[in-house]
XYZ file of C-alpha atoms in Angstrom:
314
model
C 13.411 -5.509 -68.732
C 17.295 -5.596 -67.681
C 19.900 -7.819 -69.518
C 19.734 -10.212 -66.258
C 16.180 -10.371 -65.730
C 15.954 -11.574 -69.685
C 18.577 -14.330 -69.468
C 16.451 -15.454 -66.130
C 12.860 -15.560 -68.091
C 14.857 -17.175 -71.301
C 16.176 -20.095 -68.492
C 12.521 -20.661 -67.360
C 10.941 -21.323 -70.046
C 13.803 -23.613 -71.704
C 13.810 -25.677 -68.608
C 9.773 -25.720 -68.593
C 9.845 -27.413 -72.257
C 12.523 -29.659 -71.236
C 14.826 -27.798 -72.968
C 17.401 -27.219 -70.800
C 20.358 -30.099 -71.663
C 22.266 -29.421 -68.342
C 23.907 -32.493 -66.408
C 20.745 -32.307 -64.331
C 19.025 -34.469 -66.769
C 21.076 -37.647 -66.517
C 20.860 -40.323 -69.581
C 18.740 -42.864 -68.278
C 20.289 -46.168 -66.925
C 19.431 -49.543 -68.345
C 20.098 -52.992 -67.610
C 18.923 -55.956 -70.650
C 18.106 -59.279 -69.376
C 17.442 -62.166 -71.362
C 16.231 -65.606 -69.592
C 15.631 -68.985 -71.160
C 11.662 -68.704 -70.241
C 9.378 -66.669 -67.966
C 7.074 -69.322 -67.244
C 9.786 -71.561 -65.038
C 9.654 -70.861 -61.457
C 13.301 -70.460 -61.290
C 14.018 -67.474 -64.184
C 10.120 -65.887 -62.724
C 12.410 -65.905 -59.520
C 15.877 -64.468 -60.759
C 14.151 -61.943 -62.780
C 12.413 -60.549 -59.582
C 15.393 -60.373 -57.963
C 16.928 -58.735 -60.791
C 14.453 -55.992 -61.677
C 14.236 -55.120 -57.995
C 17.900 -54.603 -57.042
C 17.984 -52.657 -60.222
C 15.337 -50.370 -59.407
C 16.460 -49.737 -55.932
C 19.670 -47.960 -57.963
C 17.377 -46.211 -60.382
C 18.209 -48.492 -62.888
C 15.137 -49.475 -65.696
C 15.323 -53.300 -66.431
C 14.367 -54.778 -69.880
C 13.072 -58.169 -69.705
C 13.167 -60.611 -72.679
C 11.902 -63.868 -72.894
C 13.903 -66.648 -75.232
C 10.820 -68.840 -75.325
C 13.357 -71.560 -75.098
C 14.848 -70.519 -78.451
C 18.338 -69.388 -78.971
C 17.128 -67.606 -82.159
C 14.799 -65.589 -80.150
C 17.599 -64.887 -77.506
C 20.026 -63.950 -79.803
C 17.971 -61.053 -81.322
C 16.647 -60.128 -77.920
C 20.578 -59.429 -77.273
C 21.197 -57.753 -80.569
C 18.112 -55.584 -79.992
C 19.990 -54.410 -76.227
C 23.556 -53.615 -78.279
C 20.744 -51.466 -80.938
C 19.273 -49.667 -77.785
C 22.936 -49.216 -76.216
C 22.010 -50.860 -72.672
C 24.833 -50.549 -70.174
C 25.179 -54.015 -68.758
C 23.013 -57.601 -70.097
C 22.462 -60.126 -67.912
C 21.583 -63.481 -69.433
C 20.725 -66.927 -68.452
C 21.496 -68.898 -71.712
C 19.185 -70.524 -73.863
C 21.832 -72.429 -75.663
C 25.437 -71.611 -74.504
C 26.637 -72.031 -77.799
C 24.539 -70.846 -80.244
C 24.626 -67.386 -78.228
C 27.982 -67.345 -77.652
C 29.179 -65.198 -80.719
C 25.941 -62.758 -79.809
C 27.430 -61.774 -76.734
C 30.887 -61.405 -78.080
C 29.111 -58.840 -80.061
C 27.732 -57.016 -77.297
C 30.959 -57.851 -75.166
C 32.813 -55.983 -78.438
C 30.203 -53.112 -78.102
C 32.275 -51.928 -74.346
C 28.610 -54.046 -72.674
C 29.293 -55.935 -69.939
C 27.758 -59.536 -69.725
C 26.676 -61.129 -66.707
C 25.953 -64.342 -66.986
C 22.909 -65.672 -64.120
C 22.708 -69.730 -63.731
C 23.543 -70.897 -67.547
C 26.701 -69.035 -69.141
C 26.968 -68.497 -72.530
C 29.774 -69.776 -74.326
C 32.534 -66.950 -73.791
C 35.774 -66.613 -71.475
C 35.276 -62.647 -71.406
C 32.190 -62.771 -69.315
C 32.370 -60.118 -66.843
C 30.982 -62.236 -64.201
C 29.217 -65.092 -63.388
C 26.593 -66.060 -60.608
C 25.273 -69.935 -60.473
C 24.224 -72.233 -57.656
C 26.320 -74.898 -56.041
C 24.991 -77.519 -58.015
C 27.182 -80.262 -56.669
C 25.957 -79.607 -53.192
C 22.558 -79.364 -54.081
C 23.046 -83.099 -55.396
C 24.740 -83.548 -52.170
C 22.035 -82.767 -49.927
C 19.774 -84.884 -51.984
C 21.623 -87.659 -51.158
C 22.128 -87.156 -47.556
C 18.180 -86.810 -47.637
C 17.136 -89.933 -49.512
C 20.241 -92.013 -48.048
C 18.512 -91.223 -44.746
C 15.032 -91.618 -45.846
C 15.319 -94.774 -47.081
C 17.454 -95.950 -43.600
C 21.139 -95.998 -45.141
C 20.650 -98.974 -47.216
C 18.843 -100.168 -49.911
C 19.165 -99.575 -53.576
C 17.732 -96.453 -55.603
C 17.355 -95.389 -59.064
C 18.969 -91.956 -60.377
C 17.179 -90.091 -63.694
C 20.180 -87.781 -64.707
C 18.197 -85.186 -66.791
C 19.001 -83.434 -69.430
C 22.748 -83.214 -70.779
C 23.129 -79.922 -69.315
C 26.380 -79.181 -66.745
C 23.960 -78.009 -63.671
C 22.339 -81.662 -64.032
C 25.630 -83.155 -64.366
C 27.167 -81.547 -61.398
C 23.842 -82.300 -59.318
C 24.381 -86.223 -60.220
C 28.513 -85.673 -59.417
C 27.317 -84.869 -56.199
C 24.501 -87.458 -55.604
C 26.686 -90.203 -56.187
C 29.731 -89.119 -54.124
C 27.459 -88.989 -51.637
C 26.003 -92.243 -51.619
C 29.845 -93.751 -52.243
C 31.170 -91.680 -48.992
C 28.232 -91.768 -46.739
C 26.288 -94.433 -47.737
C 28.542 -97.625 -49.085
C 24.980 -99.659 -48.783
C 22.843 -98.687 -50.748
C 23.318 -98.899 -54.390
C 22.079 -96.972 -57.578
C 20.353 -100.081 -59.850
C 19.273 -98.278 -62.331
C 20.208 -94.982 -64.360
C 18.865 -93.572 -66.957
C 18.810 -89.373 -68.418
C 15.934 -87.644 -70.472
C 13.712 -84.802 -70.246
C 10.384 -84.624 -67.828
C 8.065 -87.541 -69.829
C 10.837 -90.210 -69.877
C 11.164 -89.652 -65.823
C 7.994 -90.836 -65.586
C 8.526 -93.889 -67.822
C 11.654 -94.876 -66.015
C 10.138 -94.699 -62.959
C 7.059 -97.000 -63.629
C 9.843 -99.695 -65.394
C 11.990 -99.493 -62.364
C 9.570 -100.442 -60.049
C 8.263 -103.413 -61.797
C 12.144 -104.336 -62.462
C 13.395 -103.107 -58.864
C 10.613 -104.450 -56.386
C 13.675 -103.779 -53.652
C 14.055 -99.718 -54.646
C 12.953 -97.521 -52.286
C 14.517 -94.015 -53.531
C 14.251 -92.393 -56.996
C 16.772 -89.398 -57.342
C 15.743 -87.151 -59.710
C 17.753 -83.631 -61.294
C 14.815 -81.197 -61.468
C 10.825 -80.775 -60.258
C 9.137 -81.397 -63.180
C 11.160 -85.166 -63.323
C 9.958 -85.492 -59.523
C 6.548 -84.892 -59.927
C 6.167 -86.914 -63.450
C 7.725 -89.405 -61.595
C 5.114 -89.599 -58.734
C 2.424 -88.917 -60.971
C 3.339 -92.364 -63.183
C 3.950 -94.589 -60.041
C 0.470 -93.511 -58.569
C -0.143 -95.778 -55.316
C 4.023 -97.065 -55.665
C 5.399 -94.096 -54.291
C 4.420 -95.175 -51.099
C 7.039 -97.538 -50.747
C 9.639 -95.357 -52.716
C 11.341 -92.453 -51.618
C 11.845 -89.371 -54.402
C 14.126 -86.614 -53.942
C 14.457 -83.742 -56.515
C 16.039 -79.785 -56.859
C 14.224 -77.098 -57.352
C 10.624 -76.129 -56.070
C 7.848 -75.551 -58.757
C 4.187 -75.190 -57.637
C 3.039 -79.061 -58.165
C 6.498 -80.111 -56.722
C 5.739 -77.985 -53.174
C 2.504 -79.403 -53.126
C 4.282 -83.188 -53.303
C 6.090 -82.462 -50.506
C 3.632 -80.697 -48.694
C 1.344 -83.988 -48.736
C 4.101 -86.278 -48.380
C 4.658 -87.880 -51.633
C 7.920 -85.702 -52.444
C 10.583 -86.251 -49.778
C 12.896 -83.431 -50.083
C 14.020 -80.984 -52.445
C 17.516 -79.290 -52.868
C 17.258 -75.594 -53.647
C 19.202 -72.540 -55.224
C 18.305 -69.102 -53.758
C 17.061 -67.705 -57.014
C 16.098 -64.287 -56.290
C 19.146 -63.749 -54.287
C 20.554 -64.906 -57.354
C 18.638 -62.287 -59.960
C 20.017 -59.835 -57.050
C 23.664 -60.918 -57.275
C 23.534 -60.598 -61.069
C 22.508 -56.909 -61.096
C 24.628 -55.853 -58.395
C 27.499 -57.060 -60.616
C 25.796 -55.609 -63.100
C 25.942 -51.815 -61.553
C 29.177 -52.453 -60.376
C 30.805 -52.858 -63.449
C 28.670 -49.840 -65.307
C 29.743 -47.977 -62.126
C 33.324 -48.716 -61.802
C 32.266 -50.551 -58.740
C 33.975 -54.115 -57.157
C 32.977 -56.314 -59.230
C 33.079 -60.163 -57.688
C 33.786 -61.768 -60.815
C 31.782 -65.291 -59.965
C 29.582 -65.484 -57.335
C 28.190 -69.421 -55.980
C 25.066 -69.355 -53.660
C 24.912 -71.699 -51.336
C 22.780 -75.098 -51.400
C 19.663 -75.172 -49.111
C 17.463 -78.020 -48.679
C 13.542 -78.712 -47.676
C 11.858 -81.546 -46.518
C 8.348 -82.509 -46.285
C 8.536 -81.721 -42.225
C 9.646 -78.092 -42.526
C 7.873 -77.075 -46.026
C 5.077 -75.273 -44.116
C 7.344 -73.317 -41.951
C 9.986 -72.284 -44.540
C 10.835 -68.955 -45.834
C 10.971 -69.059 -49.140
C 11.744 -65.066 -49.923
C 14.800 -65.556 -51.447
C 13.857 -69.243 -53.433
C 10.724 -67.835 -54.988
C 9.504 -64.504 -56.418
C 6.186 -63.195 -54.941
C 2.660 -64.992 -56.598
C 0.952 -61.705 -58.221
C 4.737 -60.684 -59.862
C 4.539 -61.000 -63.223
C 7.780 -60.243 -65.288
């Protein structure tokens, strides 16, 4: 056998065993996401969007799920710096008991994009939330014209969290610019059970409300749930679209809902992602727009960039 015929064979058979360490065999690409919890509609929705813009690049996605735990979250982060992942997306669990997590990974050279809830740190490389004051805003113009421009309505805040904040900023400038006659009577913030409660007191101590604003689904559909045949006479408006909430609105009980384009979110996220690994344009803070559904046009409405598909399962 010649001296070129033996350097051929010797090629073959390294490349058959996977031997062959040539730039042909590119280090795999990874992206580490980390969401407050898989079961919410919302993160179910980003995470879709995120995992399939990443795969359309070629890039693998690992998933992590906080459980609602920022202990959890920070060692799902911690375990993406370990495996050396090229960009983390997270939606926080707690934006300050993370924060000094991601510094770590931020340390490590790993970009951090941050999808809906930051983490506490001014060196994220980019941000991409909703427009949670217009959200609030087109609740208002809903239930101010629901309930014929006058009239006075309750508001339950939610949790002390900025997105429910912002979505009450812009609920009552609303109703102060646009509708100067009706007024909030009562106010009140808490998680999902005490919607419910306030809503059943305000009735009985509010027989002239006719519109309950409320910050998220789950409030909404306690909410209707606890005033049982009273939500015929009042008017409830909430963000977001979980499964019990579209069914609300589908039978009329649920006026309108205010949504954020979630898996165009989860998309947004991992193209900033792969643009920073890349060297890319990276946007640097990205707001998607407000949309609203009411009860008339729930039936008709595309929904492919609100909610991830039924049968995908992060």
């Amino acid at each position: 056998m010649g001296k070129n015929a033996r350097y051929l064979t010797l090629a073959l058979a390294m490349a058959a065993t996977g031997m062959l360490s040539a730039p042909a065999m590119a280090a795999e690409k990874t992206i580490g996401v980390t969401v407050p919890y898989f079961g919410s509609p919302f993160w179910k929705a980003g995470l879709y969007g995120v995992e399939t813009a990443g795969k359309e690049k070629g890039y693998t996605v690992l998933k992590g799920d906080a459980k609602d735990k920022a202990e959890v979250q920070i060692e799902q982060i911690r375990s993406y710096i370990d495996k050396k992942v090229d960009a983390i997306i997270i939606g926080a669990a707690d934006a300050a008991a993370v924060g000094p997590a991601v510094e770590e990974a931020i340390d490590k050279g790993i970009p951090v994009i941050a999808l809906s809830v930051p983490p506490k740190s001014d060196r994220l490389t980019s941000f991409v939330g909703a427009d949670n004051i217009g959200m609030g805003r087109l609740q208002g113009i809903c239930l101010g014209r629901a309930i014929g421009g006058k009239g006075e309505v309750g508001l339950f805040a939610g949790p002390d969290e900025i997105w429910a904040k912002l979505r009450v900023t812009g609920f009552k400038n609303t109703m102060e610019a646009d509708f100067p006659d009706i007024k909030i009577v009562a106010e009140k913030a808490g998680g999902t059970k005490d919607a419910g409660v306030a809503a059943v007191e305000w009735a009985k101590a509010h027989p002239d409300m006719h519109g309950i604003f409320t910050a998220a689904d789950t409030m909404a559909v306690e909410s209707i749930n606890q005033l049982g045949a009273s939500v015929e006479k009042i008017r409830v408006s909430t963000s977001n679209l979980n499964d019990d909430a579209r069914a609300a609105l589908e039978n009329g009980k649920l006026t309108c809902a205010s949504l954020q384009p979630a898996v165009a979110m989860g998309r947004d996220a991992a193209r900033e992602a792969i643009a920073a690994i890349e060297g890319g344009k990276v946007l640097g803070r990205i707001e998607a727009p407000a949309l609203l559904v009411t009860k008339e046009k729930v039936a008709g409405y595309d929904f492919s960039k609100i909610i991830a598909p039924a049968d995908y399962q992060p």
